[in-house]
PDB file of C-alpha atoms in Angstrom:
ATOM      1  CA  MET A   1     210.731 162.801 -73.275  1.00 52.00           C
ATOM      2  CA  SER A   2     208.818 160.645 -75.836  1.00 58.00           C
ATOM      3  CA  ALA A   3     207.491 158.190 -72.969  1.00 59.00           C
ATOM      4  CA  ARG A   4     203.371 158.151 -72.888  1.00 56.00           C
ATOM      5  CA  THR A   5     202.340 157.805 -69.154  1.00 58.00           C
ATOM      6  CA  ASP A   6     198.706 156.777 -67.908  1.00 56.00           C
ATOM      7  CA  SER A   7     197.573 159.923 -68.330  1.00 58.00           C
ATOM      8  CA  GLU A   8     197.818 160.214 -71.158  1.00 56.00           C
ATOM      9  CA  PRO A   9     194.331 159.480 -73.993  1.00 57.00           C
ATOM     10  CA  HIS A  10     195.869 155.746 -75.670  1.00 54.00           C
ATOM     11  CA  SER A  11     195.492 156.347 -79.111  1.00 52.00           C
ATOM     12  CA  ASP A  12     193.240 154.174 -81.602  1.00 53.00           C
ATOM     13  CA  ILE A  13     196.127 153.570 -83.861  1.00 57.00           C
ATOM     14  CA  ALA A  14     197.362 150.578 -83.481  1.00 55.00           C
ATOM     15  CA  ASP A  15     200.650 150.004 -82.548  1.00 55.00           C
ATOM     16  CA  PRO A  16     203.027 148.393 -85.358  1.00 56.00           C
ATOM     17  CA  ASP A  17     204.720 146.086 -82.326  1.00 55.00           C
ATOM     18  CA  GLU A  18     200.974 144.786 -81.901  1.00 61.00           C
ATOM     19  CA  GLU A  19     201.770 141.018 -83.072  1.00 71.00           C
ATOM     20  CA  TYR A  20     198.002 140.904 -84.010  1.00 69.00           C
ATOM     21  CA  GLY A  21     194.994 143.114 -84.626  1.00 78.00           C
ATOM     22  CA  THR A  22     191.545 143.476 -83.436  1.00 82.00           C
ATOM     23  CA  GLU A  23     190.504 142.328 -87.385  1.00 85.00           C
ATOM     24  CA  ASP A  24     192.113 139.830 -86.573  1.00 83.00           C
ATOM     25  CA  ALA A  25     190.774 138.531 -83.074  1.00 84.00           C
ATOM     26  CA  ARG A  26     187.215 139.063 -84.519  1.00 88.00           C
ATOM     27  CA  LYS A  27     188.380 136.712 -87.269  1.00 90.00           C
ATOM     28  CA  ALA A  28     189.720 134.626 -85.037  1.00 87.00           C
ATOM     29  CA  ARG A  29     186.686 134.394 -82.518  1.00 90.00           C
ATOM     30  CA  TRP A  30     183.802 134.390 -85.380  1.00 92.00           C
ATOM     31  CA  THR A  31     186.613 131.106 -87.287  1.00 90.00           C
ATOM     32  CA  ALA A  32     186.425 130.198 -83.443  1.00 90.00           C
ATOM     33  CA  THR A  33     182.886 130.080 -83.222  1.00 92.00           C
ATOM     34  CA  ALA A  34     182.004 128.929 -86.498  1.00 93.00           C
ATOM     35  CA  THR A  35     184.275 125.758 -86.104  1.00 93.00           C
ATOM     36  CA  GLY A  36     182.792 124.741 -82.797  1.00 93.00           C
ATOM     37  CA  ALA A  37     179.147 125.025 -83.858  1.00 94.00           C
ATOM     38  CA  LEU A  38     179.999 122.823 -87.360  1.00 95.00           C
ATOM     39  CA  LEU A  39     181.459 120.111 -85.203  1.00 94.00           C
ATOM     40  CA  THR A  40     178.958 120.524 -82.210  1.00 95.00           C
ATOM     41  CA  LEU A  41     176.090 119.251 -85.326  1.00 96.00           C
ATOM     42  CA  ALA A  42     178.908 117.311 -86.638  1.00 94.00           C
ATOM     43  CA  GLY A  43     178.866 114.671 -83.333  1.00 94.00           C
ATOM     44  CA  LEU A  44     175.538 115.160 -82.811  1.00 95.00           C
ATOM     45  CA  ALA A  45     174.632 113.658 -86.425  1.00 94.00           C
ATOM     46  CA  ALA A  46     176.997 110.542 -86.261  1.00 91.00           C
ATOM     47  CA  SER A  47     176.318 110.109 -82.819  1.00 92.00           C
ATOM     48  CA  LEU A  48     172.069 109.876 -84.223  1.00 92.00           C
ATOM     49  CA  ILE A  49     173.276 107.874 -86.420  1.00 90.00           C
ATOM     50  CA  ARG A  50     175.062 104.909 -84.705  1.00 88.00           C
ATOM     51  CA  LEU A  51     171.906 105.268 -82.113  1.00 88.00           C
ATOM     52  CA  THR A  52     169.775 103.506 -85.150  1.00 88.00           C
ATOM     53  CA  ARG A  53     172.569 101.087 -85.192  1.00 83.00           C
ATOM     54  CA  SER A  54     173.831  98.191 -83.409  1.00 79.00           C
ATOM     55  CA  ALA A  55     176.842  99.369 -81.677  1.00 73.00           C
ATOM     56  CA  PRO A  56     178.281 100.036 -78.576  1.00 84.00           C
ATOM     57  CA  ALA A  57     177.119 102.349 -76.127  1.00 85.00           C
ATOM     58  CA  LEU A  58     180.086 103.980 -75.497  1.00 88.00           C
ATOM     59  CA  VAL A  59     180.029 104.904 -79.525  1.00 89.00           C
ATOM     60  CA  PRO A  60     177.082 107.329 -79.410  1.00 91.00           C
ATOM     61  CA  SER A  61     178.013 108.258 -75.901  1.00 92.00           C
ATOM     62  CA  ALA A  62     181.229 109.278 -77.237  1.00 93.00           C
ATOM     63  CA  TYR A  63     180.189 110.669 -80.109  1.00 93.00           C
ATOM     64  CA  ALA A  64     177.821 112.378 -77.326  1.00 94.00           C
ATOM     65  CA  LEU A  65     180.337 113.289 -75.026  1.00 95.00           C
ATOM     66  CA  GLY A  66     182.967 115.329 -78.290  1.00 95.00           C
ATOM     67  CA  ALA A  67     180.224 117.230 -79.838  1.00 96.00           C
ATOM     68  CA  ALA A  68     179.112 119.034 -76.455  1.00 96.00           C
ATOM     69  CA  VAL A  69     182.655 119.918 -75.802  1.00 95.00           C
ATOM     70  CA  CYS A  70     182.392 121.349 -79.145  1.00 95.00           C
ATOM     71  CA  ALA A  71     179.742 123.116 -77.624  1.00 95.00           C
ATOM     72  CA  VAL A  72     182.073 124.889 -75.292  1.00 95.00           C
ATOM     73  CA  ALA A  73     184.520 125.546 -76.722  1.00 94.00           C
ATOM     74  CA  ALA A  74     181.465 127.269 -80.107  1.00 94.00           C
ATOM     75  CA  PHE A  75     181.028 129.668 -76.672  1.00 95.00           C
ATOM     76  CA  LEU A  76     183.980 130.607 -75.190  1.00 93.00           C
ATOM     77  CA  GLY A  77     185.276 131.402 -78.379  1.00 92.00           C
ATOM     78  CA  SER A  78     182.589 133.806 -78.675  1.00 91.00           C
ATOM     79  CA  ARG A  79     183.256 134.483 -75.728  1.00 91.00           C
ATOM     80  CA  GLY A  80     186.558 135.355 -77.333  1.00 86.00           C
ATOM     81  CA  ARG A  81     188.551 132.963 -75.680  1.00 90.00           C
ATOM     82  CA  THR A  82     189.672 131.420 -79.351  1.00 89.00           C
ATOM     83  CA  ARG A  83     192.834 129.634 -77.001  1.00 91.00           C
ATOM     84  CA  ARG A  84     190.338 127.885 -75.631  1.00 93.00           C
ATOM     85  CA  ALA A  85     188.452 126.761 -77.512  1.00 93.00           C
ATOM     86  CA  LEU A  86     190.816 125.300 -79.994  1.00 94.00           C
ATOM     87  CA  TRP A  87     192.304 123.440 -77.074  1.00 95.00           C
ATOM     88  CA  LEU A  88     188.547 122.017 -75.983  1.00 95.00           C
ATOM     89  CA  LEU A  89     188.030 121.563 -80.252  1.00 94.00           C
ATOM     90  CA  VAL A  90     190.726 119.320 -80.529  1.00 95.00           C
ATOM     91  CA  ALA A  91     190.130 117.371 -77.407  1.00 95.00           C
ATOM     92  CA  GLY A  92     186.290 116.448 -78.242  1.00 95.00           C
ATOM     93  CA  VAL A  93     187.192 116.040 -82.195  1.00 95.00           C
ATOM     94  CA  THR A  94     190.131 112.919 -80.306  1.00 95.00           C
ATOM     95  CA  VAL A  95     186.531 111.929 -78.082  1.00 94.00           C
ATOM     96  CA  MET A  96     184.812 111.433 -80.252  1.00 93.00           C
ATOM     97  CA  ALA A  97     187.616 109.826 -83.119  1.00 94.00           C
ATOM     98  CA  PHE A  98     188.051 106.820 -79.949  1.00 92.00           C
ATOM     99  CA  GLY A  99     184.310 106.708 -79.972  1.00 87.00           C
ATOM    100  CA  ASP A 100     184.987 105.614 -83.305  1.00 85.00           C
ATOM    101  CA  GLN A 101     188.000 103.486 -83.345  1.00 88.00           C
ATOM    102  CA  ALA A 102     185.586 101.856 -80.148  1.00 80.00           C
ATOM    103  CA  ASP A 103     183.021 100.679 -82.948  1.00 72.00           C
TER     104      ASP A 103
END
């Protein structure tokens, strides 16, 4: 009988049927966190630059909103919610792009 019951301890050896291992998950967390932090800084910098120029108020606020969404994505990425972080990064960059087009 080769079936494992719930009372048996889990093995530390990776299951060959698993699609992704723990190292892949760690890389995904670091990538989501670093990308979110970088896009947050870029959005805040663009917001401050656009704020000093004569641009409609929508433009710097769109950059700031996009940066805030990317900051939330960085936080979620650091907590292991990489799929949600990816979608929030896409949404944050999209908000920044719409703000740039309003200029």
